[in-house]
Each structure stands twice: as C-alpha cells, then as structure tokens.
Tab-separated table of C-alpha atoms and ligand atoms in Angstrom:
chain	number	residue	atom	x	y	z
A	1	MET	CA	117.779	80.835	96.735
A	2	LYS	CA	118.803	82.887	93.746
A	3	VAL	CA	115.920	83.977	91.810
A	4	LEU	CA	116.621	85.543	87.848
A	5	GLY	CA	114.149	88.630	87.444
A	6	ILE	CA	112.966	89.694	83.864
A	7	GLU	CA	111.112	92.631	83.609
A	8	SER	CA	110.141	93.869	79.820
A	9	SER	CA	106.489	95.122	80.378
A	10	CYS	CA	106.858	99.312	79.183
A	11	ASP	CA	110.000	100.737	78.357
A	12	GLU	CA	112.847	98.966	80.185
A	13	THR	CA	114.288	96.216	79.251
A	14	ALA	CA	115.529	94.943	82.840
A	15	ALA	CA	117.115	91.447	84.649
A	16	ALA	CA	118.138	90.641	88.005
A	17	VAL	CA	119.371	88.489	90.666
A	18	VAL	CA	118.349	88.504	94.425
A	19	GLU	CA	118.561	85.738	96.756
A	20	ASP	CA	115.788	85.007	99.393
A	21	GLY	CA	113.967	87.719	98.277
A	22	HIS	CA	115.701	90.514	100.079
A	23	THR	CA	119.620	90.922	98.283
A	24	ILE	CA	120.006	92.407	94.859
A	25	ILE	CA	123.104	90.650	93.967
A	26	SER	CA	122.875	92.239	89.962
A	27	ASN	CA	120.151	95.096	88.896
A	28	VAL	CA	120.571	96.122	85.281
A	29	ILE	CA	118.184	97.989	83.786
A	30	ALA	CA	118.419	99.400	79.816
A	31	THR	CA	116.625	102.356	79.642
A	32	GLN	CA	114.321	102.981	76.055
A	33	ILE	CA	113.053	106.644	76.841
A	34	PRO	CA	115.927	108.179	74.401
A	35	PHE	CA	114.267	105.935	71.353
A	36	HIS	CA	111.020	107.295	72.711
A	37	GLN	CA	111.926	110.609	73.972
A	38	ILE	CA	111.792	112.370	70.119
A	39	TYR	CA	107.670	110.585	70.454
A	40	ASN	CA	107.022	112.132	73.569
A	41	GLY	CA	105.788	108.760	74.795
A	42	VAL	CA	105.997	105.117	74.413
A	43	VAL	CA	105.783	103.785	70.777
A	44	PRO	CA	104.664	100.001	71.421
A	45	GLU	CA	105.916	98.536	68.217
A	46	LEU	CA	109.362	100.238	68.881
A	47	ALA	CA	109.335	99.060	72.262
A	48	SER	CA	108.911	95.373	71.945
A	49	ARG	CA	111.705	95.212	69.165
A	50	LYS	CA	114.129	96.891	71.540
A	51	HIS	CA	112.983	94.350	73.963
A	52	ALA	CA	113.758	91.426	71.401
A	53	GLU	CA	117.216	93.255	70.497
A	54	TRP	CA	118.254	93.884	74.493
A	55	ILE	CA	116.585	90.966	76.380
A	56	LEU	CA	119.540	88.390	76.179
A	57	PRO	CA	122.318	91.095	76.854
A	58	VAL	CA	120.719	92.171	79.668
A	59	VAL	CA	120.180	88.965	81.289
A	60	ARG	CA	123.723	88.021	80.541
A	61	ASN	CA	124.522	91.495	82.116
A	62	ALA	CA	122.679	90.131	85.067
A	63	LEU	CA	124.399	87.285	85.220
A	64	GLU	CA	128.139	88.514	85.026
A	65	GLU	CA	127.160	91.218	87.687
A	66	ALA	CA	126.450	88.793	90.053
A	67	HIS	CA	129.699	86.126	88.975
A	68	LEU	CA	126.766	83.905	88.585
A	69	THR	CA	126.160	81.208	85.742
A	70	LEU	CA	122.944	80.105	84.760
A	71	ASN	CA	123.101	76.654	86.762
A	72	ASP	CA	123.501	78.678	89.873
A	73	ILE	CA	120.034	80.102	89.253
A	74	ASP	CA	117.291	78.527	91.367
A	75	ALA	CA	113.968	79.840	89.197
A	76	VAL	CA	112.993	82.396	86.482
A	77	ALA	CA	110.488	84.560	87.177
A	78	ALA	CA	109.090	87.151	84.290
A	79	THR	CA	106.572	89.770	84.699
A	80	SER	CA	103.415	88.518	82.666
A	81	ARG	CA	101.175	91.176	83.295
A	82	PRO	CA	100.019	93.987	83.411
A	83	GLY	CA	101.531	95.907	80.367
A	84	LEU	CA	102.095	96.190	76.604
A	85	MET	CA	101.429	92.993	74.851
A	86	GLY	CA	104.204	93.242	72.812
A	87	SER	CA	106.780	93.953	75.323
A	88	LEU	CA	105.077	91.627	77.576
A	89	LEU	CA	105.462	88.484	75.678
A	90	VAL	CA	109.386	89.106	74.702
A	91	GLY	CA	110.576	88.921	78.855
A	92	LEU	CA	107.695	86.206	79.435
A	93	THR	CA	108.425	83.892	76.369
A	94	PHE	CA	112.282	84.760	76.756
A	95	GLY	CA	111.613	83.370	80.974
A	96	LYS	CA	109.627	80.991	80.588
A	97	THR	CA	112.333	79.055	77.813
A	98	LEU	CA	114.944	79.653	79.910
A	99	ALA	CA	113.126	77.927	83.134
A	100	TRP	CA	112.547	74.847	80.467
A	101	THR	CA	115.975	74.869	78.600
A	102	LEU	CA	117.313	74.768	82.305
A	103	ASN	CA	114.450	72.563	83.853
A	104	LYS	CA	113.963	75.192	86.927
A	105	PRO	CA	110.569	76.997	88.300
A	106	PHE	CA	109.114	78.983	86.017
A	107	ILE	CA	107.547	81.768	87.943
A	108	ALA	CA	104.872	84.634	86.483
A	109	VAL	CA	104.298	87.524	88.351
A	110	ASN	CA	101.886	90.674	88.398
A	111	HIS	CA	104.007	94.277	87.648
A	112	MET	CA	102.199	96.161	90.249
A	113	LEU	CA	102.645	93.412	92.813
A	114	GLY	CA	106.327	93.459	91.831
A	115	HIS	CA	105.984	97.977	92.554
A	116	MET	CA	104.536	96.936	95.654
A	117	TYR	CA	106.654	94.516	96.677
A	118	ALA	CA	110.355	97.173	95.887
A	119	ALA	CA	111.281	98.777	98.710
A	120	HIS	CA	111.045	95.581	100.705
A	121	LEU	CA	114.119	94.757	99.037
A	122	ALA	CA	115.614	97.739	101.051
A	123	ASN	CA	113.310	97.748	104.222
A	124	ASP	CA	112.422	94.884	107.021
A	125	ILE	CA	108.370	96.180	106.571
A	126	GLN	CA	105.900	94.342	108.216
A	127	TYR	CA	102.524	93.323	107.020
A	128	PRO	CA	99.310	94.717	106.743
A	129	TYR	CA	100.244	98.306	105.572
A	130	LEU	CA	98.393	100.859	103.725
A	131	GLY	CA	99.547	100.877	99.671
A	132	LEU	CA	100.541	103.602	97.642
A	133	LEU	CA	100.713	102.384	93.932
A	134	VAL	CA	101.409	105.182	91.804
A	135	SER	CA	103.363	104.575	88.548
A	136	GLY	CA	102.444	105.981	84.346
A	137	GLY	CA	99.051	103.440	84.668
A	138	HIS	CA	98.147	103.015	87.682
A	139	SER	CA	96.912	105.495	90.999
A	140	ILE	CA	96.236	102.896	93.750
A	141	ILE	CA	95.529	103.045	97.808
A	142	CYS	CA	95.409	99.684	98.952
A	143	ARG	CA	95.697	97.540	102.001
A	144	VAL	CA	98.277	95.234	101.798
A	145	ASN	CA	98.173	91.999	104.013
A	146	ASN	CA	100.733	90.210	101.924
A	147	PHE	CA	102.674	90.434	98.721
A	148	ASP	CA	100.045	88.626	96.893
A	149	ASP	CA	96.984	89.554	98.939
A	150	ILE	CA	96.164	93.340	97.919
A	151	GLU	CA	92.715	95.004	99.067
A	152	VAL	CA	92.150	97.748	96.798
A	153	LEU	CA	90.703	101.020	98.668
A	154	GLY	CA	90.900	103.612	95.867
A	155	THR	CA	91.797	103.784	92.524
A	156	THR	CA	92.012	106.540	90.054
A	157	ILE	CA	88.458	107.100	88.249
A	158	ASP	CA	90.294	108.233	84.605
A	159	ASP	CA	93.644	109.377	84.461
A	160	ALA	CA	96.256	107.602	86.640
A	161	VAL	CA	98.811	110.498	88.369
A	162	GLY	CA	102.134	109.583	86.337
A	163	GLU	CA	100.195	110.063	83.527
A	164	ALA	CA	98.830	113.054	84.381
A	165	PHE	CA	102.270	114.052	84.656
A	166	ASP	CA	103.531	113.251	81.491
A	167	LYS	CA	100.499	114.425	79.626
A	168	VAL	CA	101.369	117.999	81.301
A	169	ALA	CA	104.695	117.763	80.507
A	170	LYS	CA	103.853	116.709	76.767
A	171	PHE	CA	101.358	119.409	76.329
A	172	TYR	CA	104.142	122.345	77.077
A	173	GLY	CA	106.885	120.682	74.948
A	174	LEU	CA	108.759	119.830	78.514
A	175	GLY	CA	110.098	116.224	77.104
A	176	TYR	CA	109.676	112.638	77.974
A	177	PRO	CA	109.335	110.955	80.073
A	178	GLY	CA	107.493	113.832	82.028
A	179	GLY	CA	107.202	112.441	85.791
A	180	VAL	CA	111.158	113.935	86.836
A	181	ILE	CA	111.341	116.287	84.237
A	182	ILE	CA	108.393	118.478	86.350
A	183	ASP	CA	109.607	117.142	89.496
A	184	ASN	CA	113.043	118.618	88.492
A	185	LEU	CA	111.803	122.223	86.851
A	186	ALA	CA	109.431	122.483	90.127
A	187	LYS	CA	112.300	122.516	92.258
A	188	LYS	CA	112.885	125.697	90.787
A	189	GLY	CA	109.243	127.365	90.360
A	190	CYS	CA	106.837	128.545	92.819
A	191	ALA	CA	103.818	126.164	94.143
A	192	ASP	CA	101.628	129.095	95.099
A	193	ALA	CA	101.755	130.617	91.036
A	194	ALA	CA	98.425	128.935	91.015
A	195	HIS	CA	95.917	127.349	92.804
A	196	PHE	CA	94.048	124.321	90.765
A	197	PRO	CA	91.428	122.462	92.536
A	198	VAL	CA	91.310	119.383	94.650
A	199	PRO	CA	88.063	117.250	92.848
A	200	THR	CA	86.242	115.953	95.803
A	201	LEU	CA	84.072	112.759	94.734
A	202	LYS	CA	80.509	112.110	96.568
A	203	GLY	CA	79.911	108.978	97.926
A	204	ASP	CA	81.348	106.218	99.711
A	205	ASP	CA	81.787	104.315	96.672
A	206	HIS	CA	84.897	107.042	96.524
A	207	ARG	CA	85.840	107.645	99.471
A	208	TYR	CA	89.657	106.626	98.381
A	209	ASP	CA	89.022	107.512	94.911
A	210	VAL	CA	91.181	109.934	92.670
A	211	SER	CA	90.380	111.654	89.606
A	212	TYR	CA	93.137	113.408	87.328
A	213	SER	CA	91.161	114.214	84.546
A	214	GLY	CA	89.992	117.849	86.412
A	215	LEU	CA	93.656	119.008	86.595
A	216	LYS	CA	95.350	117.744	83.627
A	217	THR	CA	92.305	120.171	82.127
A	218	ALA	CA	92.776	123.154	84.082
A	219	VAL	CA	96.595	123.005	83.852
A	220	ILE	CA	96.408	122.571	80.274
A	221	ASN	CA	93.184	124.576	78.570
A	222	GLN	CA	92.225	126.564	82.025
A	223	LEU	CA	95.557	127.790	83.340
A	224	ASP	CA	94.475	131.944	83.536
A	225	GLN	CA	91.269	131.072	84.941
A	226	PHE	CA	94.028	129.246	88.042
A	227	TRP	CA	96.786	131.624	87.426
A	228	ASN	CA	98.433	133.859	89.992
A	229	PRO	CA	99.278	137.221	88.256
A	230	ASP	CA	101.891	138.346	90.860
A	231	TYR	CA	103.618	135.181	89.240
A	232	PRO	CA	104.956	135.175	85.518
A	233	LYS	CA	103.905	132.212	83.679
A	234	THR	CA	107.018	130.104	83.198
A	235	ASN	CA	107.515	126.328	82.753
A	236	GLU	CA	108.778	126.312	86.360
A	237	ASN	CA	106.075	127.587	88.048
A	238	ILE	CA	103.391	125.644	86.000
A	239	ALA	CA	105.462	122.381	86.933
A	240	ALA	CA	105.620	123.439	90.764
A	241	ALA	CA	102.021	124.633	90.815
A	242	PHE	CA	100.769	121.459	89.304
A	243	GLN	CA	102.979	119.202	90.833
A	244	GLU	CA	102.053	120.558	94.530
A	245	THR	CA	98.188	119.764	93.395
A	246	ALA	CA	98.730	115.990	91.971
A	247	VAL	CA	100.260	115.258	95.738
A	248	LYS	CA	97.799	116.901	97.550
A	249	ILE	CA	95.213	114.922	95.484
A	250	LEU	CA	96.825	111.356	96.300
A	251	LEU	CA	97.482	112.448	99.897
A	252	SER	CA	94.030	113.825	100.452
A	253	ARG	CA	92.738	110.115	100.088
A	254	LEU	CA	95.763	108.511	101.597
A	255	PHE	CA	95.206	110.522	104.263
A	256	ARG	CA	91.661	109.018	104.547
A	257	ALA	CA	92.524	105.653	103.967
A	258	VAL	CA	95.180	105.817	107.455
A	259	GLU	CA	92.509	107.647	109.394
A	260	ASP	CA	89.879	104.961	108.992
A	261	THR	CA	91.853	101.774	108.668
A	262	GLY	CA	94.252	102.899	111.917
A	263	LEU	CA	97.230	101.694	109.562
A	264	THR	CA	100.176	104.348	110.149
A	265	THR	CA	102.669	102.240	107.945
A	266	VAL	CA	102.500	103.171	104.050
A	267	VAL	CA	105.101	102.312	101.606
A	268	ALA	CA	104.694	103.621	98.209
A	269	GLY	CA	105.955	101.482	94.584
A	270	GLY	CA	106.014	102.783	90.912
A	271	GLY	CA	107.512	105.557	88.953
A	272	VAL	CA	105.656	108.604	90.778
A	273	ALA	CA	106.904	107.203	94.600
A	274	ALA	CA	110.028	108.688	93.084
A	275	ASN	CA	108.585	112.139	93.284
A	276	SER	CA	110.597	114.474	95.154
A	277	ARG	CA	107.363	116.649	96.448
A	278	LEU	CA	105.477	113.355	97.309
A	279	ARG	CA	108.491	112.723	99.839
A	280	SER	CA	108.496	116.074	101.804
A	281	MET	CA	104.949	116.551	101.695
A	282	LEU	CA	104.558	112.809	103.987
A	283	ALA	CA	107.626	113.386	105.695
A	284	GLU	CA	106.148	116.536	107.201
A	285	HIS	CA	103.644	113.809	108.882
A	286	SER	CA	105.266	112.282	111.343
A	287	GLU	CA	102.527	110.273	112.832
A	288	ILE	CA	102.731	108.135	109.500
A	289	ASN	CA	106.043	105.855	109.321
A	290	CYS	CA	106.331	106.139	105.290
A	291	ILE	CA	108.288	103.988	103.263
A	292	PHE	CA	110.226	104.428	100.212
A	293	PRO	CA	111.970	102.242	98.108
A	294	PRO	CA	115.066	103.742	96.743
A	295	LEU	CA	115.035	105.651	93.682
A	296	LYS	CA	116.231	103.275	91.209
A	297	LEU	CA	114.018	100.830	92.526
A	298	CYS	CA	111.004	102.826	91.611
A	299	THR	CA	110.528	102.740	88.373
A	300	ASP	CA	110.368	99.342	86.485
A	301	ASN	CA	113.374	96.940	87.030
A	302	GLY	CA	113.980	93.260	87.460
A	303	ALA	CA	114.921	92.906	91.263
A	304	MET	CA	111.400	93.895	92.287
A	305	ILE	CA	110.114	91.118	89.713
A	306	ALA	CA	112.791	88.692	91.246
A	307	GLY	CA	111.679	89.198	95.078
A	308	VAL	CA	108.464	88.368	94.539
A	309	GLY	CA	108.766	85.407	92.437
A	310	TYR	CA	110.718	84.047	95.388
A	311	HIS	CA	107.648	84.036	97.705
A	312	TYR	CA	106.017	82.381	95.433
A	313	LEU	CA	108.663	79.903	95.308
A	314	LYS	CA	109.058	79.676	99.056
A	315	ARG	CA	105.033	78.670	98.935
A	316	GLY	CA	105.796	76.289	96.222
A	317	GLU	CA	103.922	77.898	94.274
A	318	THR	CA	105.201	77.879	90.398
A	319	SER	CA	103.220	78.740	87.289
A	320	PRO	CA	102.810	76.649	83.712
A	321	ILE	CA	104.893	76.595	81.126
A	322	THR	CA	101.977	77.597	79.349
A	323	THR	CA	101.314	80.810	81.105
A	324	THR	CA	100.800	83.847	78.914
A	325	ALA	CA	100.544	87.848	79.019
A	326	SER	CA	97.349	90.138	79.158
A	327	ALA	CA	97.993	93.227	78.925
A	328	ARG	CA	95.286	93.977	81.893
A	329	ILE	CA	95.278	93.352	85.696
A	330	PRO	CA	91.600	91.703	86.095
A	331	ALA	CA	91.990	90.243	89.558
A	332	PHE	CA	93.057	93.621	91.138
A	333	ARG	CA	89.695	94.905	91.631
A	334	ARG	CA	88.168	96.447	95.129
A	335	GLY	CA	87.735	93.800	97.662
A	336	LEU	CA	90.195	91.079	98.639
A	337	ALA	CA	92.083	89.896	95.796
A	338	ARG	CA	94.132	86.991	95.086
A	339	ASN	CA	96.692	88.469	92.529
A	340	ARG	CA	98.299	85.771	90.910
A	341	GLN	CA	97.805	84.889	87.036
B	401	LIG	O1	106.605	102.701	87.295
B	401	LIG	P1	106.871	102.893	86.158
B	401	LIG	O2	108.315	103.020	85.867
B	401	LIG	O3	106.046	102.711	84.864
B	401	LIG	C1	104.730	101.726	84.856
B	401	LIG	O4	104.789	100.950	85.444
B	401	LIG	O5	103.639	102.421	84.813
B	401	LIG	O6	106.169	104.852	86.283
B	401	LIG	C2	106.792	105.733	85.111
B	401	LIG	C3	105.685	106.644	85.612
B	401	LIG	C4	105.873	107.842	84.427
B	401	LIG	O7	104.551	108.387	84.035
B	401	LIG	C5	106.787	109.045	84.955
B	401	LIG	O8	106.781	110.128	84.131
B	401	LIG	C6	106.219	108.532	86.319
B	401	LIG	O9	106.345	107.160	86.431
B	401	LIG	N1	108.118	109.176	86.901
B	401	LIG	C7	107.806	110.502	87.812
B	401	LIG	C8	109.066	110.876	88.189
B	401	LIG	N2	109.785	109.287	88.052
B	401	LIG	C9	109.305	108.888	86.860
B	401	LIG	N3	106.316	111.353	88.206
B	401	LIG	C10	106.540	112.048	89.310
B	401	LIG	N4	107.639	112.056	89.853
B	401	LIG	C11	109.043	111.653	89.147
B	401	LIG	N5	110.119	112.222	89.949
B	402	LIG	ZN1	106.102	99.826	86.136
C-alpha cells in the first residue's frame, strides 16, 4: 500500500511516498529556513505563504522521484495538528482535496505521532518502549504502547528543549535555527567552561518532568555566576556548556523512567533527536538500547506522516473530509491517550 504523506505544520513544506509503512520511495523536504533566518525565528504569515507557493511542486516532486502518478497512490495522509494554524491548513486542505478528487482514503495525522514513528522507518522496533520526543515545541518522555497509543510520563513545565536551543542562539546572535548551530559550535568548545545547575522538580507529579527556563536564564542573564574563569567566554564554550546541561536535564528524567518502568529500549524523535551530544551521551549507556531516526527523519518530513497514515489505513480507520486543523494537541496529556483527531 502506497501512502502519500504531506507535512506543513511549521517551516518545512514536505511530501513523501512510503510503501507499507516502512519503505520510503521518495521524501522531498523544501525548507523555508533561509526565508526565516533574517528574522531569527519562524514568521507564521511568511510560513503559510511559502507553503501555499510550494505545496504543489513539492508533492509533484515526491511523485516524480517515486516514479509514480497520482493513480498509483492508495491513500493521502496529512498533518492536522499541532503546529502553526495557517501552515497546517495549507497541507491539510491540499491533502483532503487531493484524496477527495482521486476518491481515495484520507488520513489526518498528529505531527507528534509522526515524530515518534520516524525511527520505525529505518528500524524494526517492538512495542512497548520509552519514547523521547524532543522538538522545538515539545519535550516529552513517554511510554509508547503502539503507534497511536502514547502514555505521557513527563513533559516540560515551561520551555521545550529545542526552544531553549533556539532562544540561547538568538540571544548570542548565533543564527537560526539554534539547535544545529549550537550543536556544531559545541564541538569546538569545552563543556567544563561553565557548570549550570540541573533543576530538581519536587513531587511525584513531576517525577519525569523537565524544565528549561532556569537554564535559559542562567545562560542568558547569569553567565558570570556559573562561568569557570579558566576558560575564555567564546561562543563555542558557551554552546558546549549550555548543550551539556540541556542534554543532562533530559537524561536525568529519562534514566529515571528506564529504572521505574523496566523498559530498556528508548526511541527518540523530533528535531533535537539530531543532537550529537544527546546521541553520544546515550551511547555511553550500554544497558539502554537507544534508537534514533536517521538525521533527515529527525526534523519535519512527510515520510513519518505517511508511515503513521499507513497504520491507520491498515486498521480501516480514515478521517472525514471535514477534519480541520488544530494548533494544539488536546489528546496528548498524562495517562493513556489515544492520540487521534
Ligand atoms: O521537529 P522539528 O523540526 O520541529 C518541531 O516540531 O518543533 O524540530 C525543530 C527543533 C528546533 O528547535 C531546532 O533548533 C532543533 O529542533 N534542532 C536541534 C538540532 N537540530 C534541530 N536541537 C539540537 N541539536 C540539533 N542538532
Ligand atoms: Zn516537528
């Protein structure tokens, strides 16, 4: 079964064809980063205009790359939430219209389920496992029972981890998007240049929760307080010290979840899963089987949406043509949640 997956929730216009939920036949990603770079962040109005301009050529390229025509597609899947409203509406409406015109099934997909599924496109992974969903908008530690059955154990109480990377980069004028820039700078810096505190959130309710506003404030406003005077205050050293703590915060809660649940397979997803320090720190723990998506599938892409779409389709579940977009993910809360529109 060949599913066309469309993703337009933020600043990538993307489309892919995936066969049977695992074989990527084509995967086209048109990034808008150069257009948002001068503003140091995503400008929603600009993003939706670019999606409207690019969606058709991107879908056409995905079909051409796959050497397929629209008639060869068995179903269309598109991201319906969460994300920027104007951006979501472009891909979702395009996908629905295409499915309606072709008289093929349509499946609305939750973007975060897509990120969680990305590693499955390159690996054979058994459920259940612990999920680490880390992106510009989310920092979630979860128990994953099935592709659409996610039990959130912990999340951020303030900023998302990717957001912290982006804000620190913006403050120091390093550029946009901050994550990959800090990751690259950190390779030339020393993590010992500063020791920022890892927040300890009290109470059982916060056992697996993380917080990033303290680290962000420390790096931006209180750098001198935590700086080791033996090191020069270079961007490389700031990046390395910040990144080290940002990763430690995530891992301190993740290791707790591994210990409490006895689940030793950890699957990462989302833009921050591309982080080289997160990958190397986890690799040092041989007791954990950590699975990362290939770099191209960490950030937003259509293949992850097509992959999730296939599993709904296999179950005989499709979405009504009246499905609308939603900026938030109300079903994604603590406890067992079926994350479906
Ligand atoms: O998943 P994604 O493309 O979009 C969202 O759903 O948010 O993630 C984007 C986020 C941005 O905050 C970006 O700075 C971060 O992922 N990111 C990284 C790296 N690559 C992207 N953060 C840390 N290290 C990286 N290598
Ligand atoms: Zn994303």
